[in-house]
mmCIF file of C-alpha atoms in Angstrom:
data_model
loop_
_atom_site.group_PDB
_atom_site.id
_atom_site.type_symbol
_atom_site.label_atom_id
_atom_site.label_comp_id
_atom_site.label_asym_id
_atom_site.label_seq_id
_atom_site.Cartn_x
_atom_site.Cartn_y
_atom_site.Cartn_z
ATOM 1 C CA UNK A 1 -66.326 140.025 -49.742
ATOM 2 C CA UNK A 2 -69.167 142.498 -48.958
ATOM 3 C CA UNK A 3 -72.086 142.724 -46.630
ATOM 4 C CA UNK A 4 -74.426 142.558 -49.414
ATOM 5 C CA UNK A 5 -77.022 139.085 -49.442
ATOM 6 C CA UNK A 6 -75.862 136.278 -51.544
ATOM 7 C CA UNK A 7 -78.284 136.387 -53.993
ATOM 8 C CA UNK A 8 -78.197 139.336 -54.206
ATOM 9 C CA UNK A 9 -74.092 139.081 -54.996
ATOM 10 C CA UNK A 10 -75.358 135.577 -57.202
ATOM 11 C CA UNK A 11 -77.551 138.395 -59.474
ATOM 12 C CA UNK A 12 -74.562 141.022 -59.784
ATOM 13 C CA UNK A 13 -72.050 138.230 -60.923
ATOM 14 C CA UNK A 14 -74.629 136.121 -62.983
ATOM 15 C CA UNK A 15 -75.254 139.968 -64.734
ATOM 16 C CA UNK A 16 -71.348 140.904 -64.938
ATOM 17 C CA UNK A 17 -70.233 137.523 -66.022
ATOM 18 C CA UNK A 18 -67.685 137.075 -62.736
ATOM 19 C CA UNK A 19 -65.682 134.304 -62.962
ATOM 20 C CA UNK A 20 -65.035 134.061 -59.440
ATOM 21 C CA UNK A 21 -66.834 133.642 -56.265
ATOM 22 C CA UNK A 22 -68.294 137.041 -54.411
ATOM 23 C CA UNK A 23 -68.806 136.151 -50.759
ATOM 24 C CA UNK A 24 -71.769 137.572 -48.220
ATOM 25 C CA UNK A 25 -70.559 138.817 -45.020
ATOM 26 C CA UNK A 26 -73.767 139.734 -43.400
ATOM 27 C CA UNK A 27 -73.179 141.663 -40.242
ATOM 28 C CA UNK A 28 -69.668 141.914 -41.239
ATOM 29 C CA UNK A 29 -68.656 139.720 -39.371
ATOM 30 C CA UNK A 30 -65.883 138.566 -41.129
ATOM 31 C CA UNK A 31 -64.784 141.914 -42.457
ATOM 32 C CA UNK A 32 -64.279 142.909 -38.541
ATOM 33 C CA UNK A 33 -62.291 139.811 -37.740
ATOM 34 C CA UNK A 34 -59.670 140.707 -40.805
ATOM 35 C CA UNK A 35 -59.315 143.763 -39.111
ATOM 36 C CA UNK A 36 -60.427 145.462 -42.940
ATOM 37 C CA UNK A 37 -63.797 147.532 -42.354
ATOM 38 C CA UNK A 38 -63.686 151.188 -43.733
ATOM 39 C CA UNK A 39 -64.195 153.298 -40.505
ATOM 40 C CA UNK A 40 -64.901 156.431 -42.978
ATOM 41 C CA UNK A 41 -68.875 155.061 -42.885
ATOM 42 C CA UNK A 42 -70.527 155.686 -39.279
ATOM 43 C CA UNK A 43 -73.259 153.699 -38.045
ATOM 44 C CA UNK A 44 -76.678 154.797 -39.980
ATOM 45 C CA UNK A 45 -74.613 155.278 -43.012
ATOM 46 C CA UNK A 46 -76.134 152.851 -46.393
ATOM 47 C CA UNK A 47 -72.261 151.502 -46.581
ATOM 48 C CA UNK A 48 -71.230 151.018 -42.581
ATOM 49 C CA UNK A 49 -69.794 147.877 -42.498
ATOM 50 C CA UNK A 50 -68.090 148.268 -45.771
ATOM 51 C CA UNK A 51 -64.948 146.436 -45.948
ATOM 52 C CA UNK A 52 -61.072 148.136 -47.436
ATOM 53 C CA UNK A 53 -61.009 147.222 -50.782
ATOM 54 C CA UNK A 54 -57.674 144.625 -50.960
ATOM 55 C CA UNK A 55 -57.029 141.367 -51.527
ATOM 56 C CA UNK A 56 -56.556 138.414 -49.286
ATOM 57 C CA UNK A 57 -54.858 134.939 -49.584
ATOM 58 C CA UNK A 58 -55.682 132.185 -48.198
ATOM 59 C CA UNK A 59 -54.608 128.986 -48.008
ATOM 60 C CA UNK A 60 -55.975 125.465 -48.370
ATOM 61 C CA UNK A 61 -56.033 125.248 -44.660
ATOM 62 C CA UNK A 62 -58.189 128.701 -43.639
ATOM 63 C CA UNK A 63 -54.899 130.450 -43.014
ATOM 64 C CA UNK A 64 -55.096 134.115 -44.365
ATOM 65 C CA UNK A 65 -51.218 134.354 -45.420
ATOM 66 C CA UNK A 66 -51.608 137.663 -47.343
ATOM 67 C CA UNK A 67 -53.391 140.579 -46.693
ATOM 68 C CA UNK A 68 -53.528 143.904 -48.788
ATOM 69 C CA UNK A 69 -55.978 146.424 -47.482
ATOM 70 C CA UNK A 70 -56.275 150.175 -48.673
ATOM 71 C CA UNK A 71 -58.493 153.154 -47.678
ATOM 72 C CA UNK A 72 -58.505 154.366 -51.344
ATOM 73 C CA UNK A 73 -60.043 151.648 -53.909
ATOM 74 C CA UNK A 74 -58.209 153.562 -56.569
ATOM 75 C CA UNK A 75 -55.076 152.332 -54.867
ATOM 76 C CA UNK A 76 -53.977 148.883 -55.432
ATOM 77 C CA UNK A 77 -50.168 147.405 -54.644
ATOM 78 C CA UNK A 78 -48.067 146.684 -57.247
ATOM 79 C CA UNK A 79 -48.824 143.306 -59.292
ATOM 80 C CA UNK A 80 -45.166 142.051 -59.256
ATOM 81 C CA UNK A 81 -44.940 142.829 -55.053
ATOM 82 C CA UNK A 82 -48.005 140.610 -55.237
ATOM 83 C CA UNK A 83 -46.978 138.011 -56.952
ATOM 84 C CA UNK A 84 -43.281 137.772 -54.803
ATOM 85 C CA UNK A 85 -45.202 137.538 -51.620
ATOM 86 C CA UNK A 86 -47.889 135.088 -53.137
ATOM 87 C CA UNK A 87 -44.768 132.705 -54.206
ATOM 88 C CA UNK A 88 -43.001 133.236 -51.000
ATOM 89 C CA UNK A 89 -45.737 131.710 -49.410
ATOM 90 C CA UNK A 90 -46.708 128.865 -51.966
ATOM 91 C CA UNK A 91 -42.742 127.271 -52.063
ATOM 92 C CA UNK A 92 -41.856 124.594 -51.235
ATOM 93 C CA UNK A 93 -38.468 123.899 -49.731
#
């Protein structure tokens, strides 16, 4: 999710070959509502509005059940604590 127009994200992933959707958050909107904008951009700044880079899961029903955010995009969690939390929340009883 970025701030960026949507075709503008349709161009990048069309040109990259992404396999998944990239979603426009003009105004960042959205971004402020996860609680996941990087407050190291002031206002004026070309990437105020910016949002953590992490990754978010959400279910069928609009529910965000999983939420990684980190000020450092070279930081990411570990892929097996993502995976445990991502099951915890898919099973069934």
């Amino acid at each position: 999710m970025t701030y960026d127009a949507a075709g503008e994200l349709a161009v990048f992933g069309e040109e990259r070959e992404i396999g998944y959707a990239l979603l426009s958050d003009k105004g960042s909107k959205t971004i402020d509502a996860l609680g996941i904008r990087n407050e190291q951009f002031a206002e004026g700044h070309g990437a105020h509005g910016v949002a953590l880079p992490g990754i978010l899961f959400v279910d069928a029903s609009g529910v965000v059940g999983l939420k990684r955010a980190h000020e450092n995009y070279r930081t990411r969690p570990p892929f097996d604590e993502l995976l445990e939390a991502t099951r915890g929340l898919v099973e069934t009883d």
